Coordinates of C-alpha atoms and ligand atoms in Angstrom, one line a residue:
Chain A
M958 CA -27.4 -107.5 -45.0
K959 CA -28.3 -106.0 -41.7
V960 CA -27.0 -102.7 -40.3
R961 CA -26.6 -101.3 -36.9
V962 CA -25.4 -97.9 -35.5
D963 CA -23.8 -98.1 -32.0
P964 CA -25.4 -95.1 -30.2
E965 CA -22.5 -94.9 -27.8
R966 CA -20.1 -94.4 -30.5
C967 CA -22.1 -92.2 -33.0
Q968 CA -21.4 -88.5 -32.5
G969 CA -23.4 -87.2 -35.4
H970 CA -20.8 -86.6 -38.0
T971 CA -23.6 -87.2 -40.6
L972 CA -21.4 -88.9 -43.2
C973 CA -23.5 -92.0 -43.2
A974 CA -26.6 -90.1 -44.3
M975 CA -24.6 -88.4 -47.0
R976 CA -23.5 -91.7 -48.4
A977 CA -26.7 -93.7 -47.9
P978 CA -29.6 -91.2 -47.3
K979 CA -32.3 -93.9 -47.8
V980 CA -30.9 -96.0 -45.0
F981 CA -29.8 -93.7 -42.2
E982 CA -32.0 -91.2 -40.5
L983 CA -30.5 -88.3 -38.5
S984 CA -32.1 -87.1 -35.3
E985 CA -33.7 -83.7 -35.8
I986 CA -32.3 -82.6 -32.4
D987 CA -28.6 -83.6 -32.5
G988 CA -28.0 -85.2 -35.8
H989 CA -27.1 -88.6 -34.4
S990 CA -27.9 -91.5 -36.7
S991 CA -30.0 -94.6 -36.7
P992 CA -30.9 -97.0 -39.5
V993 CA -34.5 -96.7 -40.9
T994 CA -34.7 -100.5 -40.6
E995 CA -32.2 -103.1 -39.7
D996 CA -32.6 -104.9 -43.0
V997 CA -30.7 -103.2 -45.8
P998 CA -32.5 -103.3 -49.2
A999 CA -30.4 -105.1 -51.8
D1000 CA -30.0 -102.0 -53.9
Q1001 CA -28.6 -100.0 -50.9
E1002 CA -25.9 -102.5 -49.9
D1003 CA -23.0 -100.7 -51.7
A1004 CA -24.1 -97.4 -50.3
V1005 CA -24.2 -98.8 -46.8
V1006 CA -20.7 -100.4 -47.1
E1007 CA -19.5 -96.9 -48.2
A1008 CA -21.2 -95.4 -45.1
V1009 CA -19.4 -97.9 -42.9
R1010 CA -16.0 -96.9 -44.5
S1011 CA -16.8 -93.2 -44.0
C1012 CA -17.9 -93.1 -40.4
P1013 CA -15.2 -91.3 -38.5
E1014 CA -16.2 -93.0 -35.2
R1015 CA -16.5 -96.5 -36.7
A1016 CA -19.9 -96.6 -35.2
I1017 CA -21.7 -98.6 -38.0
S1018 CA -21.6 -102.4 -38.3
V1019 CA -23.1 -104.7 -40.9
F1020 CA -23.7 -108.4 -40.5
Chain B
M639 CA 12.4 -89.2 -34.3
T640 CA 15.2 -90.0 -31.8
T641 CA 15.7 -92.2 -28.8
A642 CA 16.7 -90.3 -25.8
P643 CA 19.8 -91.6 -23.9
D644 CA 18.2 -91.1 -20.5
D645 CA 16.1 -94.3 -19.9
T646 CA 15.7 -94.0 -16.2
G647 CA 12.6 -93.0 -14.3
D648 CA 9.8 -91.1 -15.9
E649 CA 11.8 -90.3 -19.0
A650 CA 11.7 -93.9 -20.1
R651 CA 8.0 -93.6 -20.6
K652 CA 8.3 -90.6 -22.9
Q653 CA 9.4 -92.5 -26.1
P654 CA 9.8 -92.1 -29.0
R655 CA 10.8 -88.5 -29.0
V656 CA 10.2 -85.9 -31.7
H657 CA 10.7 -82.2 -31.9
F658 CA 7.3 -80.8 -32.6
D659 CA 6.6 -77.0 -32.7
R660 CA 3.4 -76.4 -34.5
H661 CA 3.5 -72.6 -33.7
A662 CA 6.8 -72.1 -35.5
P663 CA 6.4 -70.5 -39.0
E664 CA 8.4 -73.4 -40.5
Y665 CA 5.8 -75.9 -39.5
R666 CA 3.4 -74.7 -42.2
H667 CA 6.0 -75.2 -44.9
H668 CA 7.2 -78.6 -43.6
F669 CA 3.8 -79.9 -42.6
E670 CA 3.8 -82.8 -45.1
E671 CA 7.4 -84.0 -44.3
K672 CA 6.8 -83.7 -40.6
T673 CA 3.6 -85.6 -40.9
Q674 CA 5.2 -88.3 -42.9
E675 CA 7.9 -88.6 -40.2
F676 CA 5.2 -89.2 -37.6
H677 CA 3.4 -91.8 -39.7
G678 CA 6.7 -93.4 -40.6
G679 CA 7.1 -94.9 -37.1
C680 CA 5.9 -92.7 -34.3
P681 CA 2.2 -92.0 -34.6
L682 CA 2.3 -91.3 -30.8
A683 CA 5.4 -89.5 -29.6
W684 CA 6.7 -87.2 -26.9
S685 CA 7.9 -83.6 -27.7
D686 CA 9.7 -81.5 -25.1
T687 CA 8.2 -78.3 -26.5
Y688 CA 5.8 -76.1 -24.4
G689 CA 6.6 -77.8 -21.1
G690 CA 6.5 -81.3 -22.8
H691 CA 3.5 -83.1 -24.3
W692 CA 2.5 -86.1 -26.2
V693 CA 1.6 -85.7 -29.9
A694 CA -0.9 -88.1 -31.4
A695 CA -0.8 -88.1 -35.2
G696 CA -2.3 -91.5 -36.3
N697 CA -5.9 -92.1 -37.0
R698 CA -6.0 -95.3 -34.9
E699 CA -4.4 -93.5 -31.9
L700 CA -6.9 -90.6 -32.1
L701 CA -9.8 -93.0 -32.1
A702 CA -8.4 -94.7 -29.1
F703 CA -8.2 -91.4 -27.3
A704 CA -11.7 -90.4 -28.4
R705 CA -12.9 -93.6 -26.7
A706 CA -10.9 -93.2 -23.6
G707 CA -13.8 -91.4 -21.8
E708 CA -12.9 -90.1 -18.3
K709 CA -9.2 -91.0 -18.7
L710 CA -8.8 -87.7 -20.6
S711 CA -10.0 -84.2 -19.6
N712 CA -10.7 -81.0 -21.5
D713 CA -11.0 -79.0 -18.4
H714 CA -9.5 -75.6 -18.2
D715 CA -9.3 -74.7 -14.5
V716 CA -8.7 -71.0 -14.9
H717 CA -9.2 -70.2 -11.2
G718 CA -7.3 -73.1 -9.8
E719 CA -10.3 -74.6 -8.2
R720 CA -10.0 -78.2 -9.4
R721 CA -6.8 -80.0 -10.6
G722 CA -5.2 -77.1 -12.4
Y723 CA -5.7 -78.5 -15.9
Q724 CA -4.9 -76.2 -18.7
G725 CA -7.6 -77.0 -21.3
I726 CA -7.3 -77.5 -25.0
S727 CA -4.5 -75.1 -26.0
I728 CA -0.8 -76.0 -25.9
P729 CA 0.7 -73.8 -24.6
A730 CA -2.3 -72.5 -22.5
P731 CA -3.1 -68.8 -23.2
P732 CA -1.3 -66.4 -20.7
R733 CA -2.8 -66.6 -17.2
G734 CA -5.3 -64.1 -16.2
R735 CA -7.5 -64.2 -19.2
G736 CA -9.8 -65.9 -16.8
L737 CA -12.2 -67.4 -19.3
R738 CA -12.7 -71.0 -20.1
G739 CA -13.1 -71.8 -23.8
G740 CA -16.7 -72.6 -23.3
F741 CA -17.9 -76.3 -23.3
L742 CA -14.8 -77.3 -25.3
E743 CA -12.9 -76.7 -22.0
M744 CA -15.3 -78.7 -19.9
D745 CA -15.9 -82.4 -19.2
P746 CA -19.2 -84.2 -18.8
P747 CA -21.7 -83.9 -17.2
E748 CA -21.3 -80.1 -17.4
Q749 CA -20.2 -80.2 -21.1
R750 CA -23.2 -82.4 -21.9
A751 CA -25.6 -79.9 -20.5
Y752 CA -24.3 -77.2 -22.8
R753 CA -24.4 -79.4 -25.9
G754 CA -27.9 -80.5 -25.0
A755 CA -29.0 -76.9 -24.8
L756 CA -27.4 -75.9 -28.1
N757 CA -27.8 -79.0 -30.4
P758 CA -31.4 -78.2 -31.5
Y759 CA -30.1 -75.0 -33.0
L760 CA -27.3 -76.6 -34.9
S761 CA -28.5 -80.0 -36.1
P762 CA -28.6 -80.8 -39.8
A763 CA -32.4 -80.2 -39.7
A764 CA -32.0 -76.9 -37.9
I765 CA -29.4 -75.6 -40.3
K766 CA -31.3 -76.6 -43.4
R767 CA -34.0 -74.0 -42.5
W768 CA -31.4 -71.3 -42.9
I769 CA -30.3 -72.1 -46.5
P770 CA -32.3 -69.2 -48.1
F771 CA -30.7 -66.8 -45.5
I772 CA -27.1 -68.0 -46.3
D773 CA -27.9 -67.7 -50.0
E774 CA -29.0 -64.2 -49.7
V775 CA -25.9 -63.0 -47.7
T776 CA -23.7 -64.8 -50.3
R777 CA -25.6 -63.2 -53.2
A778 CA -25.2 -59.7 -51.7
C779 CA -21.4 -60.2 -51.1
L780 CA -20.9 -61.3 -54.7
D781 CA -23.1 -58.4 -56.0
E782 CA -20.9 -55.9 -54.2
R783 CA -17.9 -57.1 -56.4
I784 CA -19.4 -58.7 -59.5
E785 CA -19.3 -55.6 -61.8
S786 CA -15.7 -54.9 -61.0
G787 CA -14.3 -58.2 -62.0
R788 CA -12.2 -58.3 -58.7
I789 CA -12.8 -59.8 -55.3
D790 CA -10.9 -60.7 -52.2
F791 CA -12.4 -64.0 -51.4
V792 CA -11.5 -63.6 -47.8
D793 CA -12.3 -60.0 -47.1
D794 CA -15.3 -59.7 -49.4
L795 CA -17.0 -63.2 -49.0
A796 CA -15.6 -65.8 -46.7
N797 CA -15.2 -63.5 -43.7
I798 CA -18.7 -62.1 -44.1
V799 CA -21.1 -64.9 -44.7
P800 CA -20.0 -67.1 -41.7
A801 CA -19.9 -64.0 -39.5
V802 CA -23.4 -62.8 -40.4
F803 CA -24.9 -66.2 -40.2
T804 CA -23.3 -67.0 -36.8
L805 CA -24.6 -63.7 -35.3
A806 CA -28.1 -64.5 -36.7
M807 CA -28.1 -67.9 -35.0
M808 CA -26.9 -66.3 -31.8
G809 CA -29.6 -63.6 -31.8
I810 CA -27.0 -60.8 -32.1
P811 CA -27.9 -57.9 -34.5
L812 CA -26.4 -58.6 -37.9
K813 CA -25.0 -55.1 -38.4
K814 CA -22.5 -55.8 -35.6
W815 CA -20.7 -58.4 -37.7
E816 CA -17.7 -56.1 -38.1
L817 CA -17.3 -55.6 -34.4
Y818 CA -16.9 -59.3 -34.1
N819 CA -15.0 -59.9 -37.3
E820 CA -11.7 -58.3 -36.4
P821 CA -11.0 -60.0 -33.1
A822 CA -12.3 -63.4 -34.4
H823 CA -9.7 -63.5 -37.2
A824 CA -6.9 -61.2 -36.0
G825 CA -7.0 -62.7 -32.5
V826 CA -6.0 -66.0 -34.2
Y827 CA -3.4 -64.9 -36.7
T828 CA -1.6 -62.2 -34.8
P829 CA 1.7 -63.5 -33.2
P830 CA 1.9 -62.6 -29.4
N831 CA 5.0 -60.3 -30.0
S832 CA 3.5 -58.3 -32.9
P833 CA 3.1 -54.5 -32.5
E834 CA -0.5 -55.1 -33.7
M835 CA -1.3 -57.1 -30.6
A836 CA -2.4 -54.2 -28.4
R837 CA -5.0 -53.3 -31.0
V838 CA -6.1 -56.9 -31.2
V839 CA -6.5 -57.2 -27.5
E840 CA -8.6 -54.0 -27.5
A841 CA -10.9 -55.4 -30.2
H842 CA -11.1 -58.6 -28.3
M843 CA -12.2 -56.8 -25.1
A844 CA -14.8 -54.8 -27.1
M845 CA -16.2 -58.2 -28.3
I846 CA -16.3 -59.7 -24.9
K847 CA -18.1 -56.6 -23.6
D848 CA -20.7 -56.9 -26.3
I849 CA -21.2 -60.6 -25.6
A850 CA -21.7 -59.8 -21.9
A851 CA -24.2 -57.0 -22.9
T852 CA -26.0 -59.4 -25.2
L853 CA -26.4 -61.9 -22.3
Q854 CA -28.0 -59.1 -20.2
E855 CA -30.2 -58.0 -23.0
V856 CA -31.7 -61.4 -23.8
R857 CA -32.3 -61.9 -20.1
A858 CA -34.2 -58.6 -19.9
T859 CA -36.0 -59.0 -23.2
P860 CA -35.8 -62.5 -24.4
R861 CA -35.2 -63.0 -28.2
P862 CA -34.5 -66.4 -29.8
G863 CA -31.1 -67.7 -30.5
L864 CA -28.0 -69.4 -29.0
A865 CA -27.5 -66.6 -26.5
D866 CA -31.0 -67.1 -25.2
A867 CA -30.5 -70.9 -24.9
L868 CA -27.4 -70.3 -22.8
A869 CA -29.1 -67.5 -20.7
R870 CA -31.9 -69.9 -19.8
M871 CA -29.9 -73.1 -19.2
E872 CA -29.4 -74.7 -15.9
I873 CA -27.1 -77.4 -14.6
D874 CA -28.6 -79.3 -11.6
G875 CA -31.1 -76.5 -11.2
K876 CA -28.5 -73.7 -11.1
A877 CA -27.5 -71.2 -13.7
P878 CA -23.9 -71.4 -14.8
A879 CA -21.6 -68.5 -13.9
D880 CA -21.8 -65.6 -16.3
S881 CA -18.0 -66.0 -17.1
D882 CA -18.7 -69.5 -18.3
L883 CA -21.6 -68.4 -20.5
I884 CA -19.5 -65.6 -22.0
G885 CA -16.8 -68.2 -22.7
A886 CA -19.3 -70.4 -24.4
L887 CA -20.6 -67.6 -26.6
A888 CA -17.0 -66.5 -27.4
L889 CA -16.3 -70.2 -28.4
L890 CA -19.3 -70.1 -30.8
I891 CA -18.0 -66.9 -32.3
G892 CA -14.5 -68.3 -32.7
G893 CA -15.7 -71.6 -34.1
G894 CA -18.3 -70.0 -36.4
F895 CA -16.1 -67.3 -37.9
D896 CA -12.5 -68.2 -38.6
T897 CA -12.7 -71.9 -39.5
T898 CA -15.2 -71.8 -42.3
T899 CA -13.4 -68.8 -43.7
A900 CA -10.2 -70.9 -43.7
L901 CA -11.8 -73.9 -45.4
T902 CA -13.4 -71.7 -48.1
A903 CA -10.3 -69.7 -48.9
H904 CA -8.1 -72.8 -49.2
A905 CA -10.7 -74.6 -51.4
L906 CA -11.0 -71.7 -53.7
E907 CA -7.3 -71.2 -53.9
W908 CA -6.9 -74.9 -54.8
L909 CA -9.7 -74.7 -57.4
S910 CA -8.1 -71.7 -59.1
E911 CA -4.9 -73.7 -59.4
H912 CA -6.8 -76.7 -60.8
P913 CA -9.2 -75.3 -63.3
A914 CA -10.1 -78.7 -64.9
E915 CA -11.1 -80.0 -61.5
R916 CA -13.1 -76.9 -60.9
E917 CA -15.1 -77.4 -64.1
R918 CA -15.6 -81.1 -63.2
L919 CA -16.8 -80.2 -59.8
S920 CA -19.2 -77.6 -61.2
R921 CA -20.5 -79.9 -63.9
E922 CA -20.8 -83.0 -61.7
R923 CA -21.9 -81.2 -58.5
E924 CA -24.8 -83.6 -57.8
A925 CA -22.3 -86.4 -57.4
L926 CA -19.2 -84.5 -56.2
L927 CA -20.3 -81.7 -53.9
D928 CA -20.5 -83.8 -50.8
T929 CA -17.4 -85.8 -51.4
A930 CA -15.4 -82.7 -52.5
T931 CA -16.5 -80.9 -49.3
E932 CA -15.3 -83.7 -47.1
E933 CA -12.1 -83.9 -49.1
F934 CA -11.3 -80.2 -48.6
L935 CA -12.1 -80.7 -44.9
R936 CA -9.7 -83.6 -44.7
Y937 CA -6.9 -82.0 -46.8
F938 CA -7.0 -78.5 -45.3
T939 CA -8.3 -79.3 -41.8
P940 CA -8.9 -75.7 -40.6
A941 CA -8.7 -76.5 -36.9
P942 CA -5.5 -78.6 -36.8
G943 CA -5.9 -80.2 -33.3
D944 CA -6.9 -80.0 -29.7
G945 CA -5.1 -80.5 -26.4
R946 CA -6.2 -82.8 -23.6
T947 CA -4.9 -83.6 -20.1
V948 CA -4.6 -87.1 -18.9
A949 CA -6.9 -87.4 -15.9
E950 CA -5.6 -90.7 -14.4
D951 CA -2.6 -93.1 -14.7
C952 CA -3.6 -95.4 -17.6
E953 CA -2.6 -97.2 -20.7
I954 CA -3.9 -96.1 -24.1
S955 CA -2.8 -97.3 -27.5
G956 CA 0.0 -99.3 -25.8
K957 CA 1.6 -96.4 -24.0
Q958 CA 1.7 -95.6 -20.3
F959 CA 0.3 -92.2 -19.3
K960 CA 0.5 -90.4 -16.0
E961 CA -2.1 -88.2 -14.6
G962 CA -1.3 -84.6 -15.6
D963 CA 0.4 -85.5 -18.9
R964 CA -0.5 -83.1 -21.7
L965 CA -1.5 -84.5 -25.1
W966 CA -2.0 -82.9 -28.5
L967 CA -4.5 -84.6 -30.8
S968 CA -3.5 -83.7 -34.3
W969 CA -6.6 -83.9 -36.4
A970 CA -4.6 -82.5 -39.3
M971 CA -1.9 -85.1 -39.3
A972 CA -4.3 -87.9 -38.8
N973 CA -6.1 -86.7 -41.9
R974 CA -2.9 -87.7 -43.8
D975 CA -2.5 -91.1 -42.3
P976 CA -1.6 -93.5 -45.1
A977 CA -3.1 -96.4 -43.1
V978 CA -6.5 -94.9 -43.6
F979 CA -6.3 -92.7 -46.7
A980 CA -4.8 -93.9 -50.0
D981 CA -2.4 -91.4 -51.4
P982 CA -3.1 -89.0 -48.5
D983 CA -1.3 -85.9 -49.8
R984 CA -3.4 -85.8 -53.0
V985 CA -6.8 -84.1 -53.3
D986 CA -9.3 -86.5 -54.7
L987 CA -12.7 -84.8 -55.1
A988 CA -14.5 -88.2 -55.3
R989 CA -12.6 -89.8 -52.4
G990 CA -14.5 -92.7 -50.8
G991 CA -14.1 -94.0 -47.3
N992 CA -13.2 -90.5 -46.1
R993 CA -13.4 -91.0 -42.4
H994 CA -11.6 -87.7 -41.7
T995 CA -11.2 -86.1 -38.3
A996 CA -11.5 -82.4 -39.4
F997 CA -14.3 -81.9 -36.8
G998 CA -12.6 -84.0 -34.2
L999 CA -13.7 -87.3 -32.8
G1000 CA -15.7 -88.3 -29.7
I1001 CA -18.0 -86.3 -27.5
H1002 CA -16.4 -82.9 -28.4
R1003 CA -17.1 -83.3 -32.2
C1004 CA -17.4 -79.8 -33.5
I1005 CA -20.9 -78.6 -32.6
G1006 CA -20.9 -76.4 -35.7
S1007 CA -20.0 -79.1 -38.2
N1008 CA -23.4 -78.8 -39.9
V1009 CA -23.0 -75.0 -40.0
A1010 CA -19.6 -75.2 -41.6
R1011 CA -20.7 -77.7 -44.3
A1012 CA -23.8 -75.7 -45.2
V1013 CA -22.1 -72.3 -45.4
F1014 CA -19.1 -73.7 -47.3
K1015 CA -21.3 -75.5 -49.9
R1016 CA -23.5 -72.5 -50.5
M1017 CA -20.6 -70.1 -50.9
L1018 CA -18.8 -72.5 -53.2
L1019 CA -21.9 -73.0 -55.5
H1020 CA -22.5 -69.3 -55.8
V1021 CA -18.9 -68.7 -56.8
L1022 CA -19.0 -71.6 -59.3
D1023 CA -22.2 -70.2 -60.8
R1024 CA -21.5 -66.5 -60.8
V1025 CA -17.7 -66.1 -61.2
P1026 CA -16.8 -69.5 -62.8
D1027 CA -13.5 -68.3 -64.4
F1028 CA -11.9 -66.8 -61.3
V1029 CA -8.2 -66.7 -61.1
C1030 CA -6.5 -66.1 -57.7
D1031 CA -3.5 -63.9 -57.5
P1032 CA -0.7 -65.6 -55.7
E1033 CA 1.2 -62.3 -55.2
G1034 CA -1.6 -60.8 -53.1
T1035 CA -2.5 -64.0 -51.2
V1036 CA -1.6 -64.0 -47.5
H1037 CA -1.7 -67.2 -45.5
Y1038 CA -1.6 -67.1 -41.7
E1039 CA 2.0 -67.0 -40.7
T1040 CA 1.6 -69.8 -38.3
I1041 CA -1.0 -72.6 -38.4
G1042 CA -0.8 -73.7 -34.8
V1043 CA -4.4 -72.6 -34.0
I1044 CA -6.1 -72.2 -37.3
Q1045 CA -4.8 -73.0 -40.8
G1046 CA -6.2 -69.8 -42.2
M1047 CA -5.8 -67.1 -44.8
R1048 CA -5.9 -63.4 -44.5
H1049 CA -6.3 -62.4 -48.1
L1050 CA -7.1 -64.2 -51.3
P1051 CA -7.6 -61.7 -54.2
A1052 CA -8.9 -62.9 -57.5
T1053 CA -10.0 -61.6 -60.9
F1054 CA -12.9 -62.8 -63.1
T1055 CA -15.0 -61.8 -66.0
P1056 CA -17.4 -59.2 -64.7
G1057 CA -21.1 -60.0 -64.4
R1058 CA -24.4 -58.4 -63.5
R1059 CA -25.8 -57.7 -60.1
L1060 CA -28.8 -59.6 -59.0
G1061 CA -30.1 -57.5 -56.1
P1062 CA -29.3 -54.9 -53.4
G1063 CA -25.9 -54.6 -51.8
L1064 CA -24.8 -55.9 -48.4
A1065 CA -26.0 -53.1 -46.1
E1066 CA -29.5 -53.1 -47.5
T1067 CA -29.6 -56.9 -47.5
L1068 CA -28.6 -57.1 -43.9
E1069 CA -31.5 -54.8 -43.0
T1070 CA -33.9 -57.0 -44.9
L1071 CA -32.5 -60.1 -43.3
Q1072 CA -32.6 -58.6 -39.8
R1073 CA -36.4 -58.0 -40.3
A1074 CA -36.8 -61.6 -41.4
C1075 CA -35.0 -62.8 -38.3
D1076 CA -37.1 -60.7 -36.0
E1077 CA -40.5 -61.3 -37.7
Q1078 CA -40.1 -65.0 -38.4
G1079 CA -38.1 -66.0 -35.3
L1080 CA -35.5 -67.6 -37.5
A1081 CA -33.2 -68.2 -34.6
E1082 CA -35.6 -70.4 -32.8
P1083 CA -34.5 -74.0 -32.3
V1084 CA -35.8 -76.7 -34.7
T1085 CA -38.0 -78.0 -31.8
V1086 CA -39.9 -74.7 -32.0
R1087 CA -39.8 -73.7 -35.6
K1088 CA -39.6 -76.2 -38.4
A1089 CA -40.2 -73.9 -41.4
E1090 CA -37.5 -72.7 -43.7
A1091 CA -36.7 -69.0 -43.7
K1092 CA -38.9 -67.1 -46.2
L1093 CA -37.1 -64.2 -47.8
R1094 CA -39.1 -63.2 -50.8
Ligands
SF4_15 S1 -21.2 -91.2 -39.8 FE1 -21.0 -92.3 -37.9 S2 -20.8 -90.9 -36.3 FE2 -21.6 -89.8 -38.1 S3 -23.8 -89.9 -37.8 FE3 -23.2 -91.6 -39.1 S4 -23.0 -93.2 -37.6 FE4 -22.9 -91.4 -36.4

């Protein structure tokens, strides 16, 4: 599984980092999110799916 | 929902029709029914109230508006210099107030400049540094009441902690919290025709005067904080007008004070009514604190919505809009959208997929969202640890009469088994905390100071 955060859509709601703190990193400056790496570790896949479902801006995609 | 007989001209566009008056006292009592009516077939409808405006209640629709970019405007043109737009309140506040509601009543690029200046004070990393400070204010508030076995969760806790913390971040002396407290809450819940209004206006003026004085002070003698960030900011090499800076500071006060109070009071009232859920939340806090916080945000949505003005003729979400149309984005109703939330009128502390809109959507996402979450969570944990058996008194509970602006509470008295104090009272604590702010520069942005506040 790979994950991407659309920087145009992300507004820094931080729910992704609550659901999958090992996968998403929040900018120290404005709290906007980016994945630590594009490849999701197998044991994080469920957490990432939950992050996708929780993002208010629908900014996260997995493929 | 009705279909108007007049289908000629511009009226044909304004379909379906609803009667929507969120300032009416009845709205609070019929919120769920009214919301179900919207979700039942008109998630985007026209209401003739307040000069006529669209009402968006569906999550999908709100997302479409959040992504509509320049087709919508937040501008409040108080001096009639641009297109006369009326900002984010419907109806707009009486003319002559002369202040824009800060960057929430601005569009990019101006709005972006403000957010850029303030974000490094309000990001998750910036707020984390303040946790010991928030804990210490909370501890002192509870100590003031803990031996008596009685507390008003609004007056004695949820009004104080957000107020003191907001002033600390701004760089305003903590002991002034009461000067700001009255207008920040009473200014929201007092109906325009109330005999109390004259006093509220007076308190509001005193607050605005103090904000203006703060701005002058930090210019003369810089001290860190949000006020300093605004005093130093430039847009295209020019300082913004003082009135805009004062509006921005007043917005931070309004956003920082009343909303977190509202969330905390509603959550505590609910937990008192559901003691088994309260025990479960306390016991399983590692797993539940985050999801429960988001669920309380969804269910109680302290700031129920925002207005916009359509800035060009366009089509959004399948409807035709004309430049100048007013639009109400109901974050509160979208948070009960059954298309997104299973069993939306039920509180589920472990709810998954909670893509709620309590902080809005799009570029105007509440800039204080990380403040609200942190302050709420710390207050909640202290209450669960120190007065775990609290019982709220419905007789003494006072909700805001109308929830058009903030879904708040004025009083929430409760009783509990008395406990022991852990430290000094509020006045002494605020003096200690003020010294910490001054000596450690706690209100610096995270780009300047990374360390957590040290209080012992
Ligand atoms: S939840 Fe969505 S909007 Fe929020 S930080 Fe994560 S990606 Fe960005």
